[in-house]
Amino acid sequence: MNSRTYDAIVLGAGPAGEVVAGRLAEGGWKVAIVEKDLVGGECSYYSCMPSKALLRPADVLGEAQRIPGVPVGDDAALDPAAVLARRDQVIHHADDSGQLPWLEEHGIDLYRGAGRFVGEGRVEVGDATLVASRAVIIATGSGAAMPPIDGLDSVRTWNNRDATTAKKVPASMVVLGGGPVGSELSQAWASLGTKVTLVDAGEHLLGRDEPYAGEEVAAALRGRFGIDVRLGTEVESVRAGGAGVIVDLKGGGAAEGEELLVAVGRKPHTEDIGLEAIGVEPDDGGFLEVDDRMRVGGRDGLFAIGDVNGRALFTHNGKYQAWIVAENLLGRGVSAIAEGFGSPRVTFTDPQVAAVGKTLAKAEEAGIDARVVEVPTDGSPGASFQGKGTGGKSRLIVDRQTDTIVGANFTGFETADFLQAATLAIVAEVPLARLRHAIAPYPTRSEVWLKLLEKWEAGED
Ligand SMILES: Cc1cc2nc3c(=O)[nH]c(=O)nc-3n(C[C@H](O)[C@H](O)[C@H](O)COP(=O)(O)OP(=O)(O)OC[C@H]3O[C@@H](n4cnc5c(N)ncnc54)[C@H](O)[C@@H]3O)c2cc1C
């Protein structure tokens, strides 16, 4: 067997794995990266990028229809073939060859195949055994979780991979799960003509965010996109029939679709990576618990970053954690301070939901003396030109004791870019009296910040 020694082995070439490999290579380390599918990971080909490519056309169409003088009628519809072709371009037709020069330039050796531990610091891939003299970083990501629903394994289902790469628009679809993935993909396919039924057991969509955010998204999905959103609805069982699949609901009734998209959570890729060979056991959900330096079980040479550690399942978190690991390995000690529930999170529906830090409920749970400061998202002069009349609410959660922001939630047309200012204010713990001096350019929608700060300054209602 072919054995090669590296300073570090990275298992998985998604965004987290690529970033840590690149940073270590830039620091002079000899690095091997192991990938069983496509370099770029789930994000580039099967999740973030294709889903955003599918969602964006409806945003643009909606905006064009709101602006007098743009020759787009109320009955204009998207061209599904063109949208899918553009999506294919965005994901480079599931071809990762464009990523390879970057690895080569960094002197990173790519091993294609499924890697698994065969001992401490030893990873087997194909007929090669890779030996890490300093560190192994597990960045194997996650796949769609399948819930234990009666009959689910007897019908054809879609996961995020199917739903982001499908070549034709289904006539109808049932979506299980109203989190960010279920909500986004429901909207994307409905905008292309699919008749969607979205089923969620919770009282609101986007259960982790402020309840008003889920309510606004549900109203838009029902209204503009014609989606049948069924909340507080649990699935009894699933069977083949009708247009393809019939979902029987608890308490009676059924939903039917040509396709059934299951979007009820994620399952980390920890099952087949040989963890038993290094004496590591994942938690009950299969995730690898890490400390604030991303070390597994406090071991100095073993790290887990990205979705696989379950801290916050976003690409930006994986990249942040990759930076933390590389900094530590390169001798510049740094620990995560901006992680977990409070991480920035955006649901790219129309309206978008952009949030960071604590919701009101989480702030109160944490014993914070919380004040809510709220303004309409479309109330600034800039919103006369962009997102006119689209409503939405911008909310800051302020700690009354310190007069700093501990949470922010923006709903409305394209609010994602409002978020970074809130993230900076939270991470830097900027007092609002100081933030009041951050001038927002006129007439931009960033003046939502001016409106929020004026509201805060005016005192409690
Ligand atoms: C529909 C959808 C939309 C999303 N949109 C967004 C978004 O807009 N913004 C955002 O921040 N996040 C989004 N996410 C989440 C995002 O996709 C993940 O957080 C991100 O991909 C995690 O990166 P990662 O590097 O940890 O893992 P992954 O991207 O999953 O990459 C892990 C890689 O490891 C490889 N691998 C696994 N096991 C092995 C093995 N044994 N040997 C070798 N290789 C292996 C896999 O093939 C994969 O390429 C979305 C998720 C979904 C499902």
Short mmCIF file of C-alpha atoms and ligand atoms in Angstrom, two decimals:
data_model
loop_
_atom_site.label_atom_id
_atom_site.label_comp_id
_atom_site.label_asym_id
_atom_site.label_seq_id
_atom_site.Cartn_x
_atom_site.Cartn_y
_atom_site.Cartn_z
CA MET A 1 0.00 0.00 0.00
CA ASN A 2 1.06 3.47 -1.00
CA SER A 3 1.78 5.63 2.12
CA ARG A 4 2.46 9.39 2.10
CA THR A 5 3.07 11.79 4.96
CA TYR A 6 1.62 15.31 5.18
CA ASP A 7 1.57 18.01 7.83
CA ALA A 8 -2.23 18.00 7.63
CA ILE A 9 -4.97 15.91 6.08
CA VAL A 10 -8.33 17.51 5.39
CA LEU A 11 -11.27 15.15 4.99
CA GLY A 12 -13.86 16.76 2.70
CA ALA A 13 -13.40 19.57 0.18
CA GLY A 14 -16.50 21.63 0.86
CA PRO A 15 -16.16 25.31 1.79
CA ALA A 16 -14.86 24.53 5.29
CA GLY A 17 -12.29 21.98 4.08
CA GLU A 18 -11.09 24.13 1.20
CA VAL A 19 -10.57 27.19 3.39
CA VAL A 20 -8.59 25.38 6.07
CA ALA A 21 -6.49 23.56 3.46
CA GLY A 22 -5.73 26.82 1.65
CA ARG A 23 -4.78 28.71 4.80
CA LEU A 24 -2.50 25.96 6.05
CA ALA A 25 -0.84 25.68 2.63
CA GLU A 26 -0.32 29.46 2.60
CA GLY A 27 1.31 29.01 6.02
CA GLY A 28 3.84 26.65 4.48
CA TRP A 29 2.23 23.35 5.46
CA LYS A 30 2.15 20.34 3.18
CA VAL A 31 -1.55 19.50 2.90
CA ALA A 32 -3.62 16.64 1.45
CA ILE A 33 -7.35 17.06 0.86
CA VAL A 34 -9.64 14.08 0.36
CA GLU A 35 -12.93 14.40 -1.53
CA LYS A 36 -15.35 11.67 -2.47
CA ASP A 37 -17.57 13.77 -4.72
CA LEU A 38 -16.97 17.30 -6.02
CA VAL A 39 -14.37 19.80 -4.88
CA GLY A 40 -16.46 22.72 -3.62
CA GLY A 41 -18.81 20.50 -1.61
CA GLU A 42 -22.54 20.57 -1.10
CA CYS A 43 -22.65 24.37 -1.10
CA SER A 44 -21.29 24.93 -4.60
CA TYR A 45 -23.32 22.31 -6.46
CA TYR A 46 -26.29 21.14 -4.39
CA SER A 47 -27.32 23.75 -1.86
CA CYS A 48 -26.38 27.45 -1.47
CA MET A 49 -25.43 28.29 -5.04
CA PRO A 50 -28.09 26.46 -7.08
CA SER A 51 -30.87 27.42 -4.66
CA LYS A 52 -29.95 31.09 -4.93
CA ALA A 53 -29.76 30.78 -8.70
CA LEU A 54 -33.30 29.35 -8.71
CA LEU A 55 -34.65 32.04 -6.37
CA ARG A 56 -33.15 35.18 -7.85
CA PRO A 57 -35.26 35.43 -11.05
CA ALA A 58 -38.52 35.74 -9.07
CA ASP A 59 -36.97 38.54 -6.97
CA VAL A 60 -36.03 40.44 -10.10
CA LEU A 61 -39.39 39.85 -11.75
CA GLY A 62 -41.28 41.00 -8.66
CA GLU A 63 -39.18 44.16 -8.41
CA ALA A 64 -39.54 44.94 -12.12
CA GLN A 65 -43.33 44.55 -11.86
CA ARG A 66 -43.43 47.06 -8.99
CA ILE A 67 -41.63 49.81 -10.88
CA PRO A 68 -43.71 51.90 -13.29
CA GLY A 69 -42.03 52.31 -16.66
CA VAL A 70 -40.32 48.94 -16.71
CA PRO A 71 -42.08 47.09 -19.51
CA VAL A 72 -42.96 43.97 -17.53
CA GLY A 73 -46.67 43.27 -17.20
CA ASP A 74 -48.44 41.88 -14.15
CA ASP A 75 -48.95 38.58 -15.96
CA ALA A 76 -45.27 38.15 -16.95
CA ALA A 77 -43.88 34.75 -15.98
CA LEU A 78 -40.39 33.32 -15.71
CA ASP A 79 -38.89 31.22 -18.49
CA PRO A 80 -38.20 27.92 -16.66
CA ALA A 81 -35.81 26.54 -19.28
CA ALA A 82 -33.67 29.68 -19.11
CA VAL A 83 -33.73 29.70 -15.30
CA LEU A 84 -32.59 26.07 -15.14
CA ALA A 85 -29.90 26.71 -17.75
CA ARG A 86 -28.61 29.67 -15.72
CA ARG A 87 -28.65 27.47 -12.58
CA ASP A 88 -26.54 24.91 -14.46
CA GLN A 89 -24.03 27.62 -15.37
CA VAL A 90 -23.83 28.76 -11.74
CA ILE A 91 -23.00 25.23 -10.60
CA HIS A 92 -20.56 24.77 -13.50
CA HIS A 93 -22.63 21.83 -14.78
CA ALA A 94 -21.48 19.86 -11.70
CA ASP A 95 -17.92 19.90 -13.00
CA ASP A 96 -15.28 20.83 -10.44
CA SER A 97 -12.32 21.09 -12.83
CA GLY A 98 -12.36 24.88 -12.39
CA GLN A 99 -11.39 24.39 -8.73
CA LEU A 100 -8.35 22.27 -9.42
CA PRO A 101 -5.87 25.00 -10.48
CA TRP A 102 -6.41 26.71 -7.12
CA LEU A 103 -5.45 23.51 -5.28
CA GLU A 104 -2.41 23.09 -7.53
CA GLU A 105 -1.29 26.69 -7.02
CA HIS A 106 -1.40 26.07 -3.26
CA GLY A 107 0.54 22.82 -3.60
CA ILE A 108 -2.38 20.90 -2.06
CA ASP A 109 -2.60 17.25 -3.10
CA LEU A 110 -6.14 16.12 -3.93
CA TYR A 111 -7.13 12.51 -3.31
CA ARG A 112 -10.43 11.52 -4.88
CA GLY A 113 -12.42 8.91 -3.00
CA ALA A 114 -14.03 8.31 0.39
CA GLY A 115 -11.51 8.72 3.19
CA ARG A 116 -11.67 6.86 6.47
CA PHE A 117 -9.54 6.73 9.56
CA VAL A 118 -7.49 3.60 10.01
CA GLY A 119 -5.67 4.87 13.08
CA GLU A 120 -4.59 8.04 14.87
CA GLY A 121 -3.49 10.51 12.19
CA ARG A 122 -3.91 7.88 9.46
CA VAL A 123 -6.51 8.10 6.69
CA GLU A 124 -7.08 5.55 3.98
CA VAL A 125 -8.40 6.56 0.57
CA GLY A 126 -8.48 4.05 -2.25
CA ASP A 127 -5.16 2.26 -2.17
CA ALA A 128 -3.33 5.13 -0.47
CA THR A 129 -2.68 5.59 3.24
CA LEU A 130 -2.14 9.19 4.22
CA VAL A 131 -0.29 9.97 7.42
CA ALA A 132 -0.71 13.32 9.17
CA SER A 133 2.26 14.41 11.22
CA ARG A 134 0.44 17.39 12.76
CA ALA A 135 -3.32 17.44 12.24
CA VAL A 136 -6.39 15.86 10.69
CA ILE A 137 -9.34 18.15 10.03
CA ILE A 138 -12.74 16.51 9.52
CA ALA A 139 -14.89 18.62 7.19
CA THR A 140 -17.21 15.99 5.76
CA GLY A 141 -20.37 18.11 5.94
CA SER A 142 -23.91 16.82 6.00
CA GLY A 143 -26.69 15.36 3.88
CA ALA A 144 -30.47 15.50 4.09
CA ALA A 145 -31.95 13.73 7.11
CA MET A 146 -34.81 11.31 6.50
CA PRO A 147 -37.39 11.26 9.31
CA PRO A 148 -38.89 7.97 10.51
CA ILE A 149 -42.21 8.38 8.69
CA ASP A 150 -44.21 5.30 7.87
CA GLY A 151 -43.86 4.48 4.16
CA LEU A 152 -41.23 7.11 3.40
CA ASP A 153 -38.65 4.56 2.29
CA SER A 154 -41.13 2.93 -0.10
CA VAL A 155 -41.67 6.01 -2.31
CA ARG A 156 -39.40 8.14 -4.45
CA THR A 157 -38.30 11.23 -2.53
CA TRP A 158 -36.31 14.32 -3.36
CA ASN A 159 -33.59 15.63 -1.10
CA ASN A 160 -31.82 18.99 -1.51
CA ARG A 161 -29.61 17.52 -4.22
CA ASP A 162 -32.58 16.49 -6.36
CA ALA A 163 -34.41 19.72 -5.68
CA THR A 164 -31.48 21.93 -6.67
CA THR A 165 -30.39 20.01 -9.76
CA ALA A 166 -33.69 18.79 -11.31
CA LYS A 167 -33.75 19.21 -15.08
CA LYS A 168 -37.49 19.63 -15.43
CA VAL A 169 -40.17 21.47 -13.51
CA PRO A 170 -42.54 19.04 -11.77
CA ALA A 171 -46.24 19.76 -12.12
CA SER A 172 -46.77 19.37 -8.38
CA MET A 173 -44.72 18.81 -5.25
CA VAL A 174 -45.23 18.24 -1.54
CA VAL A 175 -42.51 19.73 0.64
CA LEU A 176 -41.99 18.41 4.15
CA GLY A 177 -40.39 21.01 6.41
CA GLY A 178 -40.81 24.78 6.59
CA GLY A 179 -37.31 25.76 7.68
CA PRO A 180 -35.04 27.81 5.42
CA VAL A 181 -34.43 24.94 2.96
CA GLY A 182 -38.09 23.94 2.64
CA SER A 183 -39.29 27.54 2.39
CA GLU A 184 -36.67 28.56 -0.18
CA LEU A 185 -37.14 25.53 -2.40
CA SER A 186 -40.94 25.76 -2.19
CA GLN A 187 -40.75 29.32 -3.47
CA ALA A 188 -38.16 28.49 -6.14
CA TRP A 189 -40.21 25.72 -7.72
CA ALA A 190 -43.55 27.51 -7.31
CA SER A 191 -42.03 30.48 -9.15
CA LEU A 192 -41.32 28.13 -12.07
CA GLY A 193 -44.87 26.80 -12.16
CA THR A 194 -44.94 23.84 -9.75
CA LYS A 195 -48.06 23.56 -7.62
CA VAL A 196 -46.51 23.26 -4.14
CA THR A 197 -47.98 22.08 -0.84
CA LEU A 198 -45.70 22.91 2.09
CA VAL A 199 -46.31 20.94 5.27
CA ASP A 200 -44.79 21.87 8.63
CA ALA A 201 -45.62 20.71 12.14
CA GLY A 202 -44.77 24.06 13.73
CA GLU A 203 -46.98 27.07 14.32
CA HIS A 204 -44.77 29.25 12.07
CA LEU A 205 -42.41 28.77 9.17
CA LEU A 206 -38.73 29.41 10.02
CA GLY A 207 -39.24 28.31 13.61
CA ARG A 208 -35.81 29.52 14.75
CA ASP A 209 -36.48 33.13 13.79
CA GLU A 210 -38.83 35.79 15.13
CA PRO A 211 -42.44 34.55 14.72
CA TYR A 212 -43.33 37.61 12.60
CA ALA A 213 -40.68 36.55 10.06
CA GLY A 214 -42.30 33.17 9.52
CA GLU A 215 -45.73 34.80 9.29
CA GLU A 216 -44.57 37.24 6.61
CA VAL A 217 -42.94 34.49 4.57
CA ALA A 218 -46.02 32.25 4.86
CA ALA A 219 -48.23 35.13 3.66
CA ALA A 220 -46.00 35.71 0.63
CA LEU A 221 -45.72 32.04 -0.24
CA ARG A 222 -49.51 31.73 -0.07
CA GLY A 223 -50.23 35.02 -1.81
CA ARG A 224 -47.74 35.76 -4.55
CA PHE A 225 -46.54 32.19 -5.09
CA GLY A 226 -49.85 30.36 -4.63
CA ILE A 227 -48.36 27.76 -2.30
CA ASP A 228 -50.66 25.74 -0.05
CA VAL A 229 -48.86 26.27 3.28
CA ARG A 230 -50.14 23.92 5.97
CA LEU A 231 -48.84 24.77 9.42
CA GLY A 232 -49.37 22.82 12.63
CA THR A 233 -49.70 19.78 10.39
CA GLU A 234 -48.00 16.46 11.07
CA VAL A 235 -47.50 13.62 8.63
CA GLU A 236 -49.13 10.28 9.44
CA SER A 237 -47.68 8.21 6.58
CA VAL A 238 -46.60 8.33 2.96
CA ARG A 239 -47.61 6.10 0.03
CA ALA A 240 -47.32 5.91 -3.73
CA GLY A 241 -50.41 7.01 -5.62
CA GLY A 242 -52.19 9.92 -7.27
CA ALA A 243 -49.77 12.08 -9.23
CA GLY A 244 -46.84 10.22 -7.65
CA VAL A 245 -46.88 10.41 -3.86
CA ILE A 246 -49.68 10.83 -1.34
CA VAL A 247 -48.88 12.19 2.10
CA ASP A 248 -51.54 11.30 4.66
CA LEU A 249 -51.82 13.89 7.39
CA LYS A 250 -52.52 13.36 11.08
CA GLY A 251 -56.05 14.38 11.93
CA GLY A 252 -57.25 13.61 8.39
CA GLY A 253 -56.70 14.88 4.89
CA ALA A 254 -53.83 14.33 2.51
CA ALA A 255 -51.44 16.21 0.27
CA GLU A 256 -50.44 14.91 -3.12
CA GLY A 257 -47.59 15.63 -5.49
CA GLU A 258 -45.61 14.36 -8.43
CA GLU A 259 -42.54 14.75 -6.21
CA LEU A 260 -41.99 14.71 -2.44
CA LEU A 261 -39.19 16.92 -1.16
CA VAL A 262 -37.97 16.05 2.33
CA ALA A 263 -36.39 19.07 4.01
CA VAL A 264 -36.59 18.34 7.71
CA GLY A 265 -32.99 18.72 8.80
CA ARG A 266 -29.46 17.50 8.21
CA LYS A 267 -27.50 14.39 9.04
CA PRO A 268 -23.73 14.78 9.44
CA HIS A 269 -21.37 12.59 7.43
CA THR A 270 -19.77 10.76 10.33
CA GLU A 271 -21.06 7.23 9.81
CA ASP A 272 -18.51 5.80 7.41
CA ILE A 273 -15.33 7.66 8.24
CA GLY A 274 -13.79 5.12 10.58
CA LEU A 275 -14.23 7.09 13.82
CA GLU A 276 -14.05 3.83 15.76
CA ALA A 277 -10.41 3.49 14.68
CA ILE A 278 -9.54 6.64 16.64
CA GLY A 279 -11.93 6.11 19.55
CA VAL A 280 -14.23 9.03 18.76
CA GLU A 281 -17.98 8.82 19.21
CA PRO A 282 -20.36 11.37 17.72
CA ASP A 283 -23.28 12.74 19.73
CA ASP A 284 -26.83 11.36 19.41
CA GLY A 285 -27.44 13.31 16.22
CA GLY A 286 -24.18 12.04 14.73
CA PHE A 287 -22.40 15.41 15.08
CA LEU A 288 -18.84 15.75 16.38
CA GLU A 289 -18.74 17.91 19.46
CA VAL A 290 -15.92 20.46 19.46
CA ASP A 291 -14.57 23.17 21.75
CA ASP A 292 -14.12 26.82 20.75
CA ARG A 293 -10.92 25.90 18.91
CA MET A 294 -12.81 23.19 16.98
CA ARG A 295 -10.84 20.41 18.68
CA VAL A 296 -12.58 17.05 18.92
CA GLY A 297 -12.45 15.66 22.46
CA GLY A 298 -9.84 18.27 23.39
CA ARG A 299 -7.22 16.53 21.22
CA ASP A 300 -4.61 18.86 19.77
CA GLY A 301 -4.31 17.18 16.37
CA LEU A 302 -7.96 16.43 15.61
CA PHE A 303 -10.50 19.02 14.48
CA ALA A 304 -14.05 19.07 13.08
CA ILE A 305 -15.32 22.08 11.16
CA GLY A 306 -18.40 23.01 9.17
CA ASP A 307 -21.74 21.20 9.25
CA VAL A 308 -20.19 18.06 10.73
CA ASN A 309 -19.81 19.69 14.16
CA GLY A 310 -23.43 20.88 14.22
CA ARG A 311 -22.66 24.31 15.70
CA ALA A 312 -24.36 26.36 12.98
CA LEU A 313 -25.00 24.75 9.60
CA PHE A 314 -24.00 27.56 7.26
CA THR A 315 -21.15 27.96 4.82
CA HIS A 316 -20.02 31.18 6.51
CA ASN A 317 -19.71 29.39 9.84
CA GLY A 318 -17.67 26.61 8.26
CA LYS A 319 -15.30 29.17 6.78
CA TYR A 320 -15.04 31.01 10.12
CA GLN A 321 -14.22 27.75 11.89
CA ALA A 322 -11.64 26.91 9.20
CA TRP A 323 -9.92 30.22 9.94
CA ILE A 324 -9.90 29.45 13.67
CA VAL A 325 -8.31 26.04 13.14
CA ALA A 326 -5.68 27.39 10.76
CA GLU A 327 -4.81 30.29 13.07
CA ASN A 328 -4.29 27.89 15.96
CA LEU A 329 -2.25 25.43 13.95
CA LEU A 330 -0.10 28.26 12.62
CA GLY A 331 0.59 29.42 16.17
CA ARG A 332 -1.79 32.37 16.41
CA GLY A 333 -4.17 31.23 19.17
CA VAL A 334 -7.77 32.30 18.59
CA SER A 335 -11.09 30.95 19.83
CA ALA A 336 -14.59 31.26 18.40
CA ILE A 337 -16.63 34.02 19.99
CA ALA A 338 -19.38 34.51 17.42
CA GLU A 339 -20.96 31.11 16.99
CA GLY A 340 -23.99 28.95 17.54
CA PHE A 341 -27.54 30.16 17.50
CA GLY A 342 -26.59 33.81 17.18
CA SER A 343 -24.72 33.42 13.90
CA PRO A 344 -25.90 35.42 10.92
CA ARG A 345 -28.58 33.58 8.97
CA VAL A 346 -30.49 34.53 5.85
CA THR A 347 -33.49 32.86 4.27
CA PHE A 348 -33.54 34.00 0.66
CA THR A 349 -37.29 33.92 0.12
CA ASP A 350 -39.11 37.06 -1.03
CA PRO A 351 -39.46 38.60 1.56
CA GLN A 352 -35.98 37.74 2.77
CA VAL A 353 -35.37 37.07 6.44
CA ALA A 354 -31.97 38.21 7.65
CA ALA A 355 -31.14 37.70 11.31
CA VAL A 356 -28.21 37.67 13.68
CA GLY A 357 -27.88 37.22 17.42
CA LYS A 358 -30.80 36.57 19.71
CA THR A 359 -34.50 36.68 18.95
CA LEU A 360 -36.66 38.41 21.57
CA ALA A 361 -37.59 35.02 23.04
CA LYS A 362 -33.95 33.89 23.23
CA ALA A 363 -32.88 37.18 24.82
CA GLU A 364 -35.57 36.87 27.48
CA GLU A 365 -34.66 33.21 28.04
CA ALA A 366 -31.07 34.34 28.63
CA GLY A 367 -32.28 36.79 31.30
CA ILE A 368 -31.45 39.88 29.24
CA ASP A 369 -33.43 43.04 30.03
CA ALA A 370 -34.47 43.31 26.39
CA ARG A 371 -35.98 46.30 24.59
CA VAL A 372 -37.48 45.92 21.13
CA VAL A 373 -36.79 48.72 18.63
CA GLU A 374 -38.78 48.29 15.45
CA VAL A 375 -39.41 50.18 12.20
CA PRO A 376 -40.92 49.30 8.79
CA THR A 377 -38.22 48.01 6.44
CA ASP A 378 -39.66 49.94 3.49
CA GLY A 379 -39.98 53.23 5.38
CA SER A 380 -36.73 54.89 4.25
CA PRO A 381 -36.37 57.27 1.27
CA GLY A 382 -34.19 54.67 -0.49
CA ALA A 383 -37.09 52.26 -0.35
CA SER A 384 -39.04 54.58 -2.67
CA PHE A 385 -36.84 53.22 -5.43
CA GLN A 386 -36.12 49.66 -4.33
CA GLY A 387 -38.60 47.29 -2.73
CA LYS A 388 -41.30 50.00 -2.80
CA GLY A 389 -44.37 48.99 -0.86
CA THR A 390 -42.99 45.57 0.01
CA GLY A 391 -43.45 46.01 3.75
CA GLY A 392 -41.35 44.03 6.18
CA LYS A 393 -40.17 44.82 9.65
CA SER A 394 -36.71 45.65 10.97
CA ARG A 395 -36.21 44.83 14.60
CA LEU A 396 -33.31 45.32 16.99
CA ILE A 397 -33.17 43.61 20.35
CA VAL A 398 -31.31 45.96 22.68
CA ASP A 399 -29.91 45.09 26.07
CA ARG A 400 -31.24 47.92 28.29
CA GLN A 401 -28.39 47.50 30.76
CA THR A 402 -25.58 48.01 28.26
CA ASP A 403 -27.45 49.77 25.44
CA THR A 404 -25.88 47.41 22.93
CA ILE A 405 -27.59 45.29 20.27
CA VAL A 406 -27.91 41.59 21.08
CA GLY A 407 -30.10 40.60 18.15
CA ALA A 408 -31.40 41.91 14.84
CA ASN A 409 -34.01 40.65 12.40
CA PHE A 410 -34.83 42.24 9.06
CA THR A 411 -37.67 41.05 6.88
CA GLY A 412 -38.56 42.49 3.50
CA PHE A 413 -37.22 42.83 0.00
CA GLU A 414 -33.49 41.98 -0.20
CA THR A 415 -32.65 42.60 3.44
CA ALA A 416 -29.63 40.27 3.50
CA ASP A 417 -27.21 43.12 3.02
CA PHE A 418 -28.57 45.02 6.06
CA LEU A 419 -27.24 42.24 8.22
CA GLN A 420 -23.52 42.84 8.28
CA ALA A 421 -23.87 46.18 10.08
CA ALA A 422 -25.83 44.42 12.83
CA THR A 423 -23.26 41.64 13.02
CA LEU A 424 -20.45 44.17 13.38
CA ALA A 425 -22.34 46.04 16.10
CA ILE A 426 -23.02 42.82 18.02
CA VAL A 427 -19.54 41.32 17.72
CA ALA A 428 -17.81 44.63 18.52
CA GLU A 429 -20.36 45.37 21.30
CA VAL A 430 -20.76 48.92 20.00
CA PRO A 431 -22.86 51.10 22.33
CA LEU A 432 -25.86 52.53 20.48
CA ALA A 433 -24.86 56.08 21.46
CA ARG A 434 -21.71 55.52 19.41
CA LEU A 435 -23.48 53.71 16.58
CA ARG A 436 -25.75 56.76 16.24
CA HIS A 437 -22.73 58.47 14.60
CA ALA A 438 -22.57 55.88 11.79
CA ILE A 439 -24.06 57.96 8.96
CA ALA A 440 -26.12 56.05 6.40
CA PRO A 441 -25.94 57.42 2.83
CA TYR A 442 -29.05 59.13 1.46
CA PRO A 443 -31.19 57.93 -0.27
CA THR A 444 -30.27 54.30 0.28
CA ARG A 445 -32.20 51.60 2.06
CA SER A 446 -29.39 51.54 4.64
CA GLU A 447 -31.26 54.43 6.19
CA VAL A 448 -33.31 51.75 7.87
CA TRP A 449 -30.42 51.98 10.35
CA LEU A 450 -31.01 55.72 10.80
CA LYS A 451 -34.70 55.05 11.42
CA LEU A 452 -33.87 52.32 13.96
CA LEU A 453 -31.38 54.53 15.80
CA GLU A 454 -33.81 57.48 15.84
CA LYS A 455 -36.45 55.18 17.28
CA TRP A 456 -34.03 53.98 19.95
CA GLU A 457 -33.03 57.57 20.76
CA ALA A 458 -36.65 58.67 21.13
CA GLY A 459 -36.90 56.32 24.12
CA GLU A 460 -39.39 53.68 25.11
CA ASP A 461 -42.92 53.86 23.67
C1 LIG B 1 -30.79 23.77 -0.02
C2 LIG B 1 -29.74 24.36 0.87
C3 LIG B 1 -29.41 25.70 0.73
C4 LIG B 1 -28.42 26.26 1.52
N1 LIG B 1 -28.13 27.58 1.37
C5 LIG B 1 -27.19 28.15 2.13
C6 LIG B 1 -26.87 29.52 2.00
O1 LIG B 1 -27.47 30.24 1.19
N2 LIG B 1 -25.89 30.04 2.77
C7 LIG B 1 -25.21 29.27 3.68
O2 LIG B 1 -24.33 29.80 4.37
N3 LIG B 1 -25.48 27.96 3.84
C8 LIG B 1 -26.45 27.39 3.09
N4 LIG B 1 -26.70 26.05 3.23
C9 LIG B 1 -25.86 25.26 4.15
C10 LIG B 1 -24.54 24.90 3.46
O3 LIG B 1 -24.78 24.14 2.30
C11 LIG B 1 -23.64 24.13 4.40
O4 LIG B 1 -23.59 24.77 5.66
C12 LIG B 1 -22.24 24.00 3.85
O5 LIG B 1 -22.24 23.35 2.60
C13 LIG B 1 -21.34 23.25 4.83
O6 LIG B 1 -20.05 23.21 4.34
P1 LIG B 1 -19.07 22.02 4.77
O7 LIG B 1 -17.75 22.34 4.14
O8 LIG B 1 -19.14 21.80 6.21
O9 LIG B 1 -19.70 20.70 4.12
P2 LIG B 1 -20.16 20.30 2.66
O10 LIG B 1 -20.41 21.46 1.79
O11 LIG B 1 -21.25 19.31 2.88
O12 LIG B 1 -18.89 19.56 2.07
C14 LIG B 1 -18.41 18.39 2.65
C15 LIG B 1 -17.65 17.62 1.60
O13 LIG B 1 -17.08 16.46 2.20
C16 LIG B 1 -17.18 15.37 1.30
N5 LIG B 1 -17.09 14.12 2.06
C17 LIG B 1 -17.98 13.62 2.93
N6 LIG B 1 -17.51 12.47 3.46
C18 LIG B 1 -16.31 12.25 2.90
C19 LIG B 1 -15.34 11.23 3.04
N7 LIG B 1 -15.51 10.20 3.87
N8 LIG B 1 -14.22 11.31 2.30
C20 LIG B 1 -14.03 12.34 1.43
N9 LIG B 1 -14.91 13.34 1.27
C21 LIG B 1 -16.03 13.29 2.00
C22 LIG B 1 -18.52 15.59 0.62
O14 LIG B 1 -18.56 14.91 -0.62
C23 LIG B 1 -18.54 17.11 0.46
O15 LIG B 1 -18.00 17.50 -0.78
C24 LIG B 1 -27.72 25.46 2.47
C25 LIG B 1 -28.04 24.11 2.63
C26 LIG B 1 -29.05 23.57 1.84
C27 LIG B 1 -29.38 22.11 2.01
#
